[in-house]
């Protein structure tokens, strides 16, 4: 496996502002993903972060709201833009080394929008 | 139909008994299947992963996969109170995305 350092671990933000979450992996990974976990819910895939190209978004998620960067094989960011209270959630990044390998997770970012 | 389906529970099992958790998936092209355990307020941690039909055992945990029936299960033997958590079934789809089920809350009663 690998270790993913995710920051910030938590934040309280004003509505209308944006927050950028960072994930740094201690070794190269093939795939990186961003998930949202709302209170009492499971993980919902937001997008696949593609190295050197635009992320691939799941239905219901758009680039203008959740811009993602992945400049290399060990780093990715997710920005939650123009936040509203409905964006209050835990955001998790994940990585794996390709097909048939486990996904490992960052520690999560607990976001509260007020 | 959801891509990965689990019973939400809660599933209550007496200490020392076998806990059985089930999961079905819709994408026949799925290759890899994972069980994660998540304690409240923590990130998911991998318990088992399986990609061949049949059983895979690791300590008190056994994962069972039946690709023809699109079914994967997790058995926990000699259940302990520390096993009380939410168990997430995850499936690597044919598009290499990892999709999670809604999770089953397991409670082990002393």
Short mmCIF file of N, CA, C and O in Angstrom, two decimals, chain B residues 31-101:
data_model
loop_
_atom_site.label_atom_id
_atom_site.label_comp_id
_atom_site.label_asym_id
_atom_site.label_seq_id
_atom_site.Cartn_x
_atom_site.Cartn_y
_atom_site.Cartn_z
N UNK B 31 -13.90 -6.63 -12.00
CA UNK B 31 -12.81 -7.59 -11.83
C UNK B 31 -12.37 -7.76 -10.38
O UNK B 31 -11.94 -8.83 -9.99
N UNK B 32 -12.42 -6.69 -9.61
CA UNK B 32 -11.88 -6.74 -8.25
C UNK B 32 -12.93 -6.26 -7.27
O UNK B 32 -13.73 -5.37 -7.58
N UNK B 33 -12.88 -6.87 -6.08
CA UNK B 33 -13.92 -6.63 -5.09
C UNK B 33 -13.27 -6.46 -3.73
O UNK B 33 -12.35 -7.20 -3.38
N UNK B 34 -13.74 -5.49 -2.99
CA UNK B 34 -13.07 -5.11 -1.76
C UNK B 34 -14.08 -5.01 -0.63
O UNK B 34 -15.24 -4.62 -0.84
N UNK B 35 -13.63 -5.33 0.55
CA UNK B 35 -14.40 -5.05 1.77
C UNK B 35 -13.57 -4.10 2.63
O UNK B 35 -12.41 -4.39 2.95
N UNK B 36 -14.20 -2.98 2.98
CA UNK B 36 -13.57 -2.00 3.85
C UNK B 36 -14.36 -1.91 5.14
O UNK B 36 -15.58 -2.05 5.15
N UNK B 37 -13.65 -1.64 6.20
CA UNK B 37 -14.28 -1.38 7.50
C UNK B 37 -14.10 0.09 7.81
O UNK B 37 -13.02 0.64 7.61
N UNK B 38 -15.15 0.72 8.29
CA UNK B 38 -15.07 2.14 8.64
C UNK B 38 -15.66 2.36 10.02
O UNK B 38 -16.85 2.12 10.25
N UNK B 39 -14.82 2.82 10.93
CA UNK B 39 -15.30 3.25 12.24
C UNK B 39 -15.75 4.69 12.13
O UNK B 39 -15.27 5.45 11.28
N UNK B 40 -16.66 5.06 12.99
CA UNK B 40 -17.25 6.40 12.95
C UNK B 40 -16.16 7.47 13.02
O UNK B 40 -15.30 7.44 13.91
N UNK B 41 -16.18 8.40 12.09
CA UNK B 41 -15.23 9.50 12.08
C UNK B 41 -13.86 9.16 11.52
O UNK B 41 -12.96 10.00 11.53
N UNK B 42 -13.70 7.93 11.02
CA UNK B 42 -12.41 7.50 10.47
C UNK B 42 -12.53 7.20 8.98
O UNK B 42 -13.62 7.03 8.45
N UNK B 43 -11.37 7.12 8.32
CA UNK B 43 -11.35 6.73 6.91
C UNK B 43 -11.55 5.23 6.80
O UNK B 43 -11.25 4.48 7.73
N UNK B 44 -12.01 4.77 5.65
CA UNK B 44 -12.15 3.32 5.44
C UNK B 44 -10.79 2.63 5.47
O UNK B 44 -9.79 3.19 5.01
N UNK B 45 -10.77 1.41 6.00
CA UNK B 45 -9.55 0.60 5.98
C UNK B 45 -9.87 -0.74 5.33
O UNK B 45 -10.93 -1.33 5.56
N UNK B 46 -8.94 -1.20 4.50
CA UNK B 46 -9.16 -2.43 3.75
C UNK B 46 -9.13 -3.64 4.68
O UNK B 46 -8.21 -3.79 5.48
N UNK B 47 -10.15 -4.50 4.53
CA UNK B 47 -10.19 -5.76 5.27
C UNK B 47 -9.77 -6.92 4.36
O UNK B 47 -8.94 -7.74 4.71
N UNK B 48 -10.40 -6.97 3.20
CA UNK B 48 -10.14 -8.09 2.28
C UNK B 48 -10.28 -7.59 0.85
O UNK B 48 -11.07 -6.67 0.59
N UNK B 49 -9.54 -8.21 -0.06
CA UNK B 49 -9.90 -8.01 -1.45
C UNK B 49 -9.78 -9.33 -2.19
O UNK B 49 -8.97 -10.19 -1.84
N UNK B 50 -10.62 -9.50 -3.18
CA UNK B 50 -10.74 -10.78 -3.89
C UNK B 50 -11.01 -10.51 -5.35
O UNK B 50 -11.74 -9.56 -5.68
N UNK B 51 -10.44 -11.32 -6.22
CA UNK B 51 -10.75 -11.15 -7.64
C UNK B 51 -10.99 -12.48 -8.36
O UNK B 51 -11.30 -12.50 -9.54
N UNK B 52 -10.83 -13.60 -7.64
CA UNK B 52 -11.13 -14.91 -8.24
C UNK B 52 -12.36 -15.50 -7.59
O UNK B 52 -12.58 -15.33 -6.39
N UNK B 53 -13.12 -16.23 -8.38
CA UNK B 53 -14.28 -16.93 -7.83
C UNK B 53 -13.85 -17.86 -6.71
O UNK B 53 -12.78 -18.47 -6.76
N UNK B 54 -14.70 -17.96 -5.69
CA UNK B 54 -14.41 -18.87 -4.60
C UNK B 54 -14.22 -18.11 -3.30
O UNK B 54 -14.72 -17.01 -3.13
N UNK B 55 -13.50 -18.74 -2.40
CA UNK B 55 -13.28 -18.18 -1.07
C UNK B 55 -11.84 -17.72 -0.90
O UNK B 55 -10.91 -18.32 -1.44
N UNK B 56 -11.69 -16.67 -0.09
CA UNK B 56 -10.37 -16.21 0.31
C UNK B 56 -10.40 -15.94 1.80
O UNK B 56 -11.26 -15.19 2.27
N UNK B 57 -9.49 -16.57 2.52
CA UNK B 57 -9.52 -16.47 3.98
C UNK B 57 -8.30 -15.70 4.48
O UNK B 57 -7.19 -15.85 3.98
N UNK B 58 -8.54 -14.88 5.50
CA UNK B 58 -7.46 -14.16 6.16
C UNK B 58 -7.83 -14.01 7.63
O UNK B 58 -8.65 -13.15 7.97
N UNK B 59 -7.26 -14.87 8.45
CA UNK B 59 -7.58 -14.82 9.87
C UNK B 59 -9.04 -15.14 10.11
O UNK B 59 -9.55 -16.16 9.64
N UNK B 60 -9.74 -14.24 10.79
CA UNK B 60 -11.17 -14.49 11.07
C UNK B 60 -12.08 -14.09 9.92
O UNK B 60 -13.30 -14.27 9.99
N UNK B 61 -11.52 -13.55 8.87
CA UNK B 61 -12.30 -13.04 7.75
C UNK B 61 -12.23 -13.98 6.55
O UNK B 61 -11.17 -14.48 6.20
N UNK B 62 -13.38 -14.20 5.91
CA UNK B 62 -13.45 -14.95 4.65
C UNK B 62 -14.29 -14.16 3.66
O UNK B 62 -15.42 -13.78 3.97
N UNK B 63 -13.71 -13.89 2.50
CA UNK B 63 -14.47 -13.27 1.42
C UNK B 63 -14.88 -14.36 0.44
O UNK B 63 -14.11 -15.29 0.18
N UNK B 64 -16.08 -14.25 -0.07
CA UNK B 64 -16.60 -15.22 -1.04
C UNK B 64 -17.08 -14.47 -2.27
O UNK B 64 -17.80 -13.49 -2.15
N UNK B 65 -16.67 -14.94 -3.43
CA UNK B 65 -17.04 -14.28 -4.68
C UNK B 65 -17.68 -15.26 -5.64
O UNK B 65 -17.17 -16.37 -5.85
N UNK B 66 -18.80 -14.85 -6.20
CA UNK B 66 -19.49 -15.63 -7.23
C UNK B 66 -19.81 -14.68 -8.37
O UNK B 66 -20.78 -13.93 -8.32
N UNK B 67 -18.96 -14.67 -9.39
CA UNK B 67 -19.13 -13.73 -10.49
C UNK B 67 -20.37 -14.05 -11.32
O UNK B 67 -21.00 -13.13 -11.85
N UNK B 68 -20.73 -15.31 -11.44
CA UNK B 68 -21.92 -15.66 -12.22
C UNK B 68 -23.17 -15.06 -11.60
O UNK B 68 -24.08 -14.59 -12.30
N UNK B 69 -23.22 -15.06 -10.28
CA UNK B 69 -24.37 -14.49 -9.56
C UNK B 69 -24.15 -13.02 -9.21
O UNK B 69 -25.04 -12.39 -8.63
N UNK B 70 -22.97 -12.48 -9.51
CA UNK B 70 -22.64 -11.08 -9.23
C UNK B 70 -22.84 -10.80 -7.75
O UNK B 70 -23.54 -9.84 -7.37
N UNK B 71 -22.18 -11.62 -6.96
CA UNK B 71 -22.40 -11.62 -5.52
C UNK B 71 -21.06 -11.78 -4.81
O UNK B 71 -20.23 -12.60 -5.20
N UNK B 72 -20.87 -10.96 -3.77
CA UNK B 72 -19.67 -11.09 -2.95
C UNK B 72 -20.08 -10.95 -1.50
O UNK B 72 -20.98 -10.16 -1.18
N UNK B 73 -19.47 -11.75 -0.64
CA UNK B 73 -19.85 -11.71 0.77
C UNK B 73 -18.60 -11.68 1.64
O UNK B 73 -17.49 -11.97 1.20
N UNK B 74 -18.83 -11.31 2.89
CA UNK B 74 -17.77 -11.30 3.89
C UNK B 74 -18.29 -12.02 5.13
O UNK B 74 -19.37 -11.66 5.63
N UNK B 75 -17.55 -13.01 5.58
CA UNK B 75 -17.88 -13.70 6.83
C UNK B 75 -16.84 -13.31 7.88
O UNK B 75 -15.64 -13.31 7.60
N UNK B 76 -17.34 -13.01 9.07
CA UNK B 76 -16.45 -12.71 10.19
C UNK B 76 -16.72 -13.75 11.26
O UNK B 76 -17.83 -13.81 11.82
N UNK B 77 -15.74 -14.58 11.52
CA UNK B 77 -15.90 -15.64 12.53
C UNK B 77 -15.50 -15.10 13.89
O UNK B 77 -14.73 -14.15 14.01
N UNK B 78 -16.05 -15.75 14.93
CA UNK B 78 -15.71 -15.38 16.31
C UNK B 78 -15.80 -13.85 16.48
O UNK B 78 -14.84 -13.18 16.89
N UNK B 79 -16.96 -13.32 16.17
CA UNK B 79 -17.14 -11.86 16.19
C UNK B 79 -16.79 -11.26 17.54
O UNK B 79 -17.14 -11.81 18.59
N UNK B 80 -16.12 -10.12 17.49
CA UNK B 80 -15.70 -9.40 18.68
C UNK B 80 -16.38 -8.03 18.73
O UNK B 80 -16.69 -7.46 17.68
N UNK B 81 -16.56 -7.47 19.91
CA UNK B 81 -17.14 -6.12 19.98
C UNK B 81 -16.37 -5.10 19.13
O UNK B 81 -16.98 -4.18 18.57
N UNK B 82 -15.07 -5.30 18.99
CA UNK B 82 -14.27 -4.37 18.17
C UNK B 82 -14.58 -4.48 16.68
O UNK B 82 -14.16 -3.63 15.89
N UNK B 83 -15.33 -5.50 16.29
CA UNK B 83 -15.76 -5.62 14.89
C UNK B 83 -16.96 -4.73 14.59
O UNK B 83 -17.35 -4.61 13.42
N UNK B 84 -17.55 -4.15 15.61
CA UNK B 84 -18.70 -3.26 15.39
C UNK B 84 -18.24 -2.03 14.59
O UNK B 84 -17.38 -1.27 15.04
N UNK B 85 -18.79 -1.87 13.42
CA UNK B 85 -18.38 -0.81 12.49
C UNK B 85 -19.32 -0.87 11.29
O UNK B 85 -20.22 -1.71 11.23
N UNK B 86 -19.08 0.02 10.35
CA UNK B 86 -19.77 -0.06 9.06
C UNK B 86 -18.85 -0.75 8.06
O UNK B 86 -17.67 -0.40 7.97
N UNK B 87 -19.39 -1.73 7.35
CA UNK B 87 -18.61 -2.49 6.36
C UNK B 87 -19.05 -2.07 4.96
O UNK B 87 -20.22 -2.15 4.62
N UNK B 88 -18.09 -1.62 4.20
CA UNK B 88 -18.35 -1.11 2.86
C UNK B 88 -17.86 -2.11 1.82
O UNK B 88 -16.70 -2.51 1.85
N UNK B 89 -18.75 -2.48 0.95
CA UNK B 89 -18.39 -3.31 -0.20
C UNK B 89 -18.00 -2.35 -1.33
O UNK B 89 -18.69 -1.35 -1.57
N UNK B 90 -16.90 -2.64 -2.01
CA UNK B 90 -16.46 -1.79 -3.11
C UNK B 90 -16.10 -2.67 -4.30
O UNK B 90 -15.57 -3.77 -4.14
N UNK B 91 -16.41 -2.16 -5.47
CA UNK B 91 -16.22 -2.93 -6.70
C UNK B 91 -15.44 -2.09 -7.70
O UNK B 91 -15.78 -0.92 -7.91
N UNK B 92 -14.42 -2.68 -8.27
CA UNK B 92 -13.71 -1.99 -9.35
C UNK B 92 -14.43 -2.31 -10.65
O UNK B 92 -14.46 -3.47 -11.09
N UNK B 93 -15.01 -1.29 -11.23
CA UNK B 93 -15.83 -1.50 -12.42
C UNK B 93 -14.95 -1.72 -13.64
O UNK B 93 -13.73 -1.58 -13.60
N UNK B 94 -15.60 -2.06 -14.75
CA UNK B 94 -14.87 -2.28 -15.99
C UNK B 94 -14.20 -0.99 -16.46
O UNK B 94 -13.30 -1.03 -17.28
N UNK B 95 -14.61 0.15 -15.94
CA UNK B 95 -13.98 1.43 -16.28
C UNK B 95 -12.88 1.81 -15.30
O UNK B 95 -12.43 2.95 -15.28
N UNK B 96 -12.48 0.85 -14.46
CA UNK B 96 -11.40 1.04 -13.47
C UNK B 96 -11.75 2.02 -12.37
O UNK B 96 -10.88 2.49 -11.66
N UNK B 97 -13.03 2.34 -12.22
CA UNK B 97 -13.46 3.17 -11.10
C UNK B 97 -13.83 2.26 -9.94
O UNK B 97 -14.33 1.15 -10.15
N UNK B 98 -13.59 2.73 -8.73
CA UNK B 98 -13.98 1.94 -7.56
C UNK B 98 -15.24 2.55 -6.98
O UNK B 98 -15.24 3.71 -6.55
N UNK B 99 -16.29 1.76 -7.00
CA UNK B 99 -17.62 2.21 -6.58
C UNK B 99 -17.97 1.51 -5.28
O UNK B 99 -17.80 0.30 -5.15
N UNK B 100 -18.51 2.28 -4.34
CA UNK B 100 -18.84 1.75 -3.03
C UNK B 100 -20.33 1.52 -2.88
O UNK B 100 -21.15 2.28 -3.43
N UNK B 101 -20.68 0.48 -2.13
CA UNK B 101 -22.05 0.29 -1.70
C UNK B 101 -22.38 1.23 -0.56
O UNK B 101 -21.51 1.97 -0.08
#
